[in-house]
PDB file of C-alpha atoms and ligand atoms in Angstrom:
ATOM      1  CA  MET A   1     -19.744  65.093  17.786  1.00  0.00           C
ATOM      2  CA  GLY A   2     -16.107  65.306  16.597  1.00  0.00           C
ATOM      3  CA  THR A   3     -14.024  67.226  14.215  1.00  0.00           C
ATOM      4  CA  MET A   4     -12.473  65.038  10.917  1.00  0.00           C
ATOM      5  CA  LYS A   5      -9.183  65.564   9.455  1.00  0.00           C
ATOM      6  CA  ARG A   6     -10.080  66.380   5.459  1.00  0.00           C
ATOM      7  CA  GLN A   7      -8.080  65.622   2.533  1.00  0.00           C
ATOM      8  CA  ILE A   8      -6.113  68.258   1.120  1.00  0.00           C
ATOM      9  CA  LEU A   9      -6.032  68.533  -2.127  1.00  0.00           C
ATOM     10  CA  ILE A  10      -2.631  68.602  -4.182  1.00  0.00           C
ATOM     11  CA  HIS A  11      -1.977  70.934  -7.093  1.00  0.00           C
ATOM     12  CA  PRO A  12      -2.625  70.711  -9.591  1.00  0.00           C
ATOM     13  CA  ASP A  13      -6.549  70.245  -9.132  1.00  0.00           C
ATOM     14  CA  PRO A  14      -8.797  72.058 -11.349  1.00  0.00           C
ATOM     15  CA  ARG A  15     -10.792  73.208  -7.924  1.00  0.00           C
ATOM     16  CA  LEU A  16      -7.572  74.629  -6.670  1.00  0.00           C
ATOM     17  CA  LYS A  17      -7.793  77.193  -9.809  1.00  0.00           C
ATOM     18  CA  LYS A  18     -11.256  78.304  -8.940  1.00  0.00           C
ATOM     19  CA  VAL A  19     -13.462  81.195  -7.409  1.00  0.00           C
ATOM     20  CA  ALA A  20     -14.962  80.250  -4.160  1.00  0.00           C
ATOM     21  CA  ALA A  21     -18.577  81.355  -3.583  1.00  0.00           C
ATOM     22  CA  ALA A  22     -19.246  83.920  -0.877  1.00  0.00           C
ATOM     23  CA  VAL A  23     -20.957  82.127   2.489  1.00  0.00           C
ATOM     24  CA  ASP A  24     -24.302  83.957   2.721  1.00  0.00           C
ATOM     25  CA  ASP A  25     -25.550  81.588   5.277  1.00  0.00           C
ATOM     26  CA  LEU A  26     -23.737  80.479   8.792  1.00  0.00           C
ATOM     27  CA  THR A  27     -24.724  77.005   9.159  1.00  0.00           C
ATOM     28  CA  ASP A  28     -23.748  73.976  11.333  1.00  0.00           C
ATOM     29  CA  ALA A  29     -22.208  72.273   8.746  1.00  0.00           C
ATOM     30  CA  ARG A  30     -20.007  75.480   7.581  1.00  0.00           C
ATOM     31  CA  ARG A  31     -18.933  75.702  11.452  1.00  0.00           C
ATOM     32  CA  ALA A  32     -18.008  72.168  11.512  1.00  0.00           C
ATOM     33  CA  LEU A  33     -16.286  72.462   8.198  1.00  0.00           C
ATOM     34  CA  ALA A  34     -14.242  74.976   9.834  1.00  0.00           C
ATOM     35  CA  GLU A  35     -13.136  72.794  12.927  1.00  0.00           C
ATOM     36  CA  ASP A  36     -12.163  70.177  10.918  1.00  0.00           C
ATOM     37  CA  MET A  37     -10.230  72.500   8.711  1.00  0.00           C
ATOM     38  CA  LEU A  38      -8.484  73.367  11.681  1.00  0.00           C
ATOM     39  CA  GLU A  39      -7.380  70.366  12.873  1.00  0.00           C
ATOM     40  CA  THR A  40      -6.152  69.570   9.369  1.00  0.00           C
ATOM     41  CA  MET A  41      -4.288  72.578   9.365  1.00  0.00           C
ATOM     42  CA  TYR A  42      -2.824  72.013  12.950  1.00  0.00           C
ATOM     43  CA  ASP A  43      -2.376  68.213  12.018  1.00  0.00           C
ATOM     44  CA  ALA A  44      -0.357  69.164   8.613  1.00  0.00           C
ATOM     45  CA  PRO A  45       1.205  70.678  10.285  1.00  0.00           C
ATOM     46  CA  GLY A  46       0.724  74.095   8.751  1.00  0.00           C
ATOM     47  CA  ILE A  47      -0.195  77.864   9.706  1.00  0.00           C
ATOM     48  CA  GLY A  48      -2.814  78.289   7.391  1.00  0.00           C
ATOM     49  CA  LEU A  49      -5.825  76.402   5.299  1.00  0.00           C
ATOM     50  CA  ALA A  50      -8.503  77.691   2.942  1.00  0.00           C
ATOM     51  CA  ALA A  51     -11.578  75.888   2.016  1.00  0.00           C
ATOM     52  CA  PRO A  52     -10.848  75.482  -1.704  1.00  0.00           C
ATOM     53  CA  GLN A  53      -7.864  73.448  -1.043  1.00  0.00           C
ATOM     54  CA  VAL A  54     -10.160  70.328   0.516  1.00  0.00           C
ATOM     55  CA  GLY A  55     -12.429  70.882  -2.372  1.00  0.00           C
ATOM     56  CA  VAL A  56     -15.064  73.212  -0.647  1.00  0.00           C
ATOM     57  CA  LEU A  57     -15.800  76.118  -3.240  1.00  0.00           C
ATOM     58  CA  GLU A  58     -16.825  78.414  -0.257  1.00  0.00           C
ATOM     59  CA  ARG A  59     -15.109  81.654   1.134  1.00  0.00           C
ATOM     60  CA  LEU A  60     -13.290  80.472   4.332  1.00  0.00           C
ATOM     61  CA  ILE A  61     -10.280  80.340   5.396  1.00  0.00           C
ATOM     62  CA  VAL A  62      -8.609  79.147   9.122  1.00  0.00           C
ATOM     63  CA  LEU A  63      -5.105  80.517  10.079  1.00  0.00           C
ATOM     64  CA  ASP A  64      -3.189  80.392  13.022  1.00  0.00           C
ATOM     65  CA  CYS A  65       0.430  82.300  12.780  1.00  0.00           C
ATOM     66  CA  ALA A  66       1.665  82.132  16.508  1.00  0.00           C
ATOM     67  CA  LYS A  67       3.811  79.317  15.796  1.00  0.00           C
ATOM     68  CA  ASP A  68       6.246  80.169  18.290  1.00  0.00           C
ATOM     69  CA  GLU A  69       5.793  77.630  21.803  1.00  0.00           C
ATOM     70  CA  ASP A  70       5.727  80.534  24.092  1.00  0.00           C
ATOM     71  CA  GLN A  71       2.705  82.136  22.276  1.00  0.00           C
ATOM     72  CA  PRO A  72      -0.542  80.618  23.244  1.00  0.00           C
ATOM     73  CA  PRO A  73      -2.341  79.399  20.031  1.00  0.00           C
ATOM     74  CA  ARG A  74      -4.619  81.777  18.042  1.00  0.00           C
ATOM     75  CA  PRO A  75      -7.005  79.992  15.865  1.00  0.00           C
ATOM     76  CA  LEU A  76      -8.951  82.578  13.547  1.00  0.00           C
ATOM     77  CA  VAL A  77     -12.176  81.621  11.376  1.00  0.00           C
ATOM     78  CA  MET A  78     -13.206  83.874   8.511  1.00  0.00           C
ATOM     79  CA  PHE A  79     -15.935  83.288   6.462  1.00  0.00           C
ATOM     80  CA  ASN A  80     -15.501  86.085   3.465  1.00  0.00           C
ATOM     81  CA  PRO A  81     -12.622  87.470   4.093  1.00  0.00           C
ATOM     82  CA  GLU A  82     -11.554  90.436   2.827  1.00  0.00           C
ATOM     83  CA  VAL A  83      -8.637  92.904   2.457  1.00  0.00           C
ATOM     84  CA  VAL A  84     -10.391  96.636   3.287  1.00  0.00           C
ATOM     85  CA  SER A  85      -6.612  98.145   3.030  1.00  0.00           C
ATOM     86  CA  ALA A  86      -2.857  97.242   2.468  1.00  0.00           C
ATOM     87  CA  SER A  87       0.166  99.365   3.258  1.00  0.00           C
ATOM     88  CA  ASP A  88       2.291 100.380   0.181  1.00  0.00           C
ATOM     89  CA  GLU A  89       5.231  98.869   2.515  1.00  0.00           C
ATOM     90  CA  THR A  90       5.824  95.180   1.025  1.00  0.00           C
ATOM     91  CA  ARG A  91       7.589  92.424   2.405  1.00  0.00           C
ATOM     92  CA  VAL A  92       9.306  89.356   0.622  1.00  0.00           C
ATOM     93  CA  TYR A  93       8.633  86.195   2.448  1.00  0.00           C
ATOM     94  CA  GLU A  94       9.751  82.706   1.410  1.00  0.00           C
ATOM     95  CA  GLU A  95       6.142  81.263   0.948  1.00  0.00           C
ATOM     96  CA  GLY A  96       4.730  77.423   1.005  1.00  0.00           C
ATOM     97  CA  CYS A  97       1.803  75.788   0.693  1.00  0.00           C
ATOM     98  CA  LEU A  98      -0.118  72.573   1.976  1.00  0.00           C
ATOM     99  CA  SER A  99      -1.378  71.895  -1.547  1.00  0.00           C
ATOM    100  CA  ILE A 100       2.141  72.030  -3.037  1.00  0.00           C
ATOM    101  CA  PRO A 101       4.792  70.021  -0.289  1.00  0.00           C
ATOM    102  CA  GLU A 102       8.069  70.889   0.226  1.00  0.00           C
ATOM    103  CA  GLN A 103       8.315  73.673  -2.436  1.00  0.00           C
ATOM    104  CA  PHE A 104       8.924  77.299  -1.200  1.00  0.00           C
ATOM    105  CA  ALA A 105       9.981  80.731  -2.647  1.00  0.00           C
ATOM    106  CA  ASP A 106       9.716  84.343  -1.894  1.00  0.00           C
ATOM    107  CA  VAL A 107       6.800  85.730  -2.446  1.00  0.00           C
ATOM    108  CA  THR A 108       6.240  90.069  -2.188  1.00  0.00           C
ATOM    109  CA  ARG A 109       3.345  90.943  -1.025  1.00  0.00           C
ATOM    110  CA  PRO A 110       2.240  94.140   1.380  1.00  0.00           C
ATOM    111  CA  SER A 111       3.698  94.110   4.893  1.00  0.00           C
ATOM    112  CA  GLU A 112       0.436  95.118   6.799  1.00  0.00           C
ATOM    113  CA  VAL A 113      -3.178  94.949   5.581  1.00  0.00           C
ATOM    114  CA  THR A 114      -6.516  95.340   7.234  1.00  0.00           C
ATOM    115  CA  VAL A 115      -9.179  92.400   6.401  1.00  0.00           C
ATOM    116  CA  ARG A 116     -12.690  92.390   7.331  1.00  0.00           C
ATOM    117  CA  TRP A 117     -14.782  89.267   7.879  1.00  0.00           C
ATOM    118  CA  MET A 118     -17.518  87.269   9.537  1.00  0.00           C
ATOM    119  CA  ASP A 119     -16.576  85.366  12.424  1.00  0.00           C
ATOM    120  CA  ALA A 120     -18.070  81.677  12.889  1.00  0.00           C
ATOM    121  CA  ASP A 121     -20.323  83.183  15.339  1.00  0.00           C
ATOM    122  CA  GLY A 122     -21.614  85.476  12.490  1.00  0.00           C
ATOM    123  CA  ALA A 123     -19.973  88.534  13.716  1.00  0.00           C
ATOM    124  CA  GLU A 124     -18.535  90.869  11.316  1.00  0.00           C
ATOM    125  CA  GLN A 125     -14.913  91.355  12.277  1.00  0.00           C
ATOM    126  CA  GLU A 126     -12.200  93.831  11.269  1.00  0.00           C
ATOM    127  CA  GLU A 127      -8.372  93.611  12.502  1.00  0.00           C
ATOM    128  CA  GLY A 128      -4.733  94.730  10.903  1.00  0.00           C
ATOM    129  CA  PHE A 129      -2.665  92.519  10.609  1.00  0.00           C
ATOM    130  CA  ALA A 130       1.654  92.751   9.890  1.00  0.00           C
ATOM    131  CA  GLY A 131       4.721  90.560   9.502  1.00  0.00           C
ATOM    132  CA  LEU A 132       3.841  86.580   9.570  1.00  0.00           C
ATOM    133  CA  TRP A 133       0.480  87.118   9.551  1.00  0.00           C
ATOM    134  CA  ALA A 134      -0.179  89.676   7.221  1.00  0.00           C
ATOM    135  CA  THR A 135       1.141  87.263   4.554  1.00  0.00           C
ATOM    136  CA  CYS A 136      -0.664  84.056   5.533  1.00  0.00           C
ATOM    137  CA  VAL A 137      -3.734  85.712   5.405  1.00  0.00           C
ATOM    138  CA  GLN A 138      -3.283  87.080   1.792  1.00  0.00           C
ATOM    139  CA  HIS A 139      -1.915  83.560   0.985  1.00  0.00           C
ATOM    140  CA  GLU A 140      -4.979  82.572   1.974  1.00  0.00           C
ATOM    141  CA  ILE A 141      -7.184  84.816   0.732  1.00  0.00           C
ATOM    142  CA  ASP A 142      -5.560  83.830  -2.572  1.00  0.00           C
ATOM    143  CA  HIS A 143      -6.736  80.739  -2.443  1.00  0.00           C
ATOM    144  CA  LEU A 144     -10.520  81.819  -2.950  1.00  0.00           C
ATOM    145  CA  ASN A 145      -9.450  83.621  -5.894  1.00  0.00           C
ATOM    146  CA  GLY A 146      -8.249  80.691  -7.363  1.00  0.00           C
ATOM    147  CA  LYS A 147      -4.852  81.939  -6.913  1.00  0.00           C
ATOM    148  CA  LEU A 148      -1.291  79.849  -5.901  1.00  0.00           C
ATOM    149  CA  PHE A 149       1.765  81.479  -4.543  1.00  0.00           C
ATOM    150  CA  ILE A 150       3.523  80.021  -7.694  1.00  0.00           C
ATOM    151  CA  ASP A 151       1.358  82.367  -9.745  1.00  0.00           C
ATOM    152  CA  TYR A 152       3.468  84.965  -8.623  1.00  0.00           C
ATOM    153  CA  LEU A 153       6.676  83.199  -9.807  1.00  0.00           C
ATOM    154  CA  GLY A 154       8.443  82.986 -13.275  1.00  0.00           C
ATOM    155  CA  THR A 155       7.016  80.613 -16.033  1.00  0.00           C
ATOM    156  CA  LEU A 156       9.943  78.593 -15.696  1.00  0.00           C
ATOM    157  CA  LYS A 157      10.032  78.263 -11.919  1.00  0.00           C
ATOM    158  CA  ARG A 158       5.872  77.824 -11.749  1.00  0.00           C
ATOM    159  CA  GLN A 159       6.304  75.139 -14.597  1.00  0.00           C
ATOM    160  CA  MET A 160       9.077  73.369 -12.670  1.00  0.00           C
ATOM    161  CA  ILE A 161       7.180  73.281  -9.387  1.00  0.00           C
ATOM    162  CA  THR A 162       4.207  71.991 -11.845  1.00  0.00           C
ATOM    163  CA  ARG A 163       6.081  69.195 -12.644  1.00  0.00           C
ATOM    164  CA  LYS A 164       7.318  67.770  -9.394  1.00  0.00           C
ATOM    165  CA  MET A 165       3.760  68.124  -7.929  1.00  0.00           C
ATOM    166  CA  LYS A 166       2.512  65.937 -10.865  1.00  0.00           C
ATOM    167  CA  LYS A 167       4.874  63.322 -10.412  1.00  0.00           C
ATOM    168  CA  LEU A 168       4.414  63.590  -6.334  1.00  0.00           C
ATOM    169  CA  LYS A 169       0.382  63.271  -7.307  1.00  0.00           C
ATOM    170  CA  ARG A 170       1.230  60.042  -9.162  1.00  0.00           C
ATOM    171  CA  GLU A 171       3.281  58.436  -6.563  1.00  0.00           C
ATOM    172  CA  LEU A 172       0.947  59.368  -4.184  1.00  0.00           C
ATOM    173  CA  ALA A 173      -1.943  57.562  -6.920  1.00  0.00           C
ATOM    174  CA  ARG A 174      -0.321  54.352  -6.863  1.00  0.00           C
ATOM    175  CA  GLY A 175       0.593  54.016  -3.268  1.00  0.00           C
TER     176      GLY A 175
HETATM  177 NI1   NI B 201      -1.646  77.553   0.426  1.00  0.00          NI
END
């Protein structure tokens, strides 16, 4: 059975605002979903994707921030990811999102985080992340709580981006 590219939801969509459910049973269907999400993410191209972005309200994210040519790919699949500690030190990064195409804005987050998750084999993992990995994993975990990077921005900026996305969706619907 091959992998399949999934359609990425575009903001605004009520499914992007929901709190996703914990995964307590690692089924083949869920592993296949994770593979599909990786393919969808690489194809976009992007460095992270959360299950709600493909319309599945479960706590699953995928990421690979080794995007330089000289780094080998490092696809990570995280079920029920949780930030267990975060640095006081922060980092500002110009974030984007596959559900908010071509819009970017500075977001401040802890510069280092320790994350605990269950991998695709059902094993518990814990690892510290810094730099782009730290930004990305926090952005993706936010998706599981119905939070988008534009929720960190001021009201005016957020409304401006949302208006642009509504226009884009109307255009896409027209085909
Ligand atoms: Ni995103």
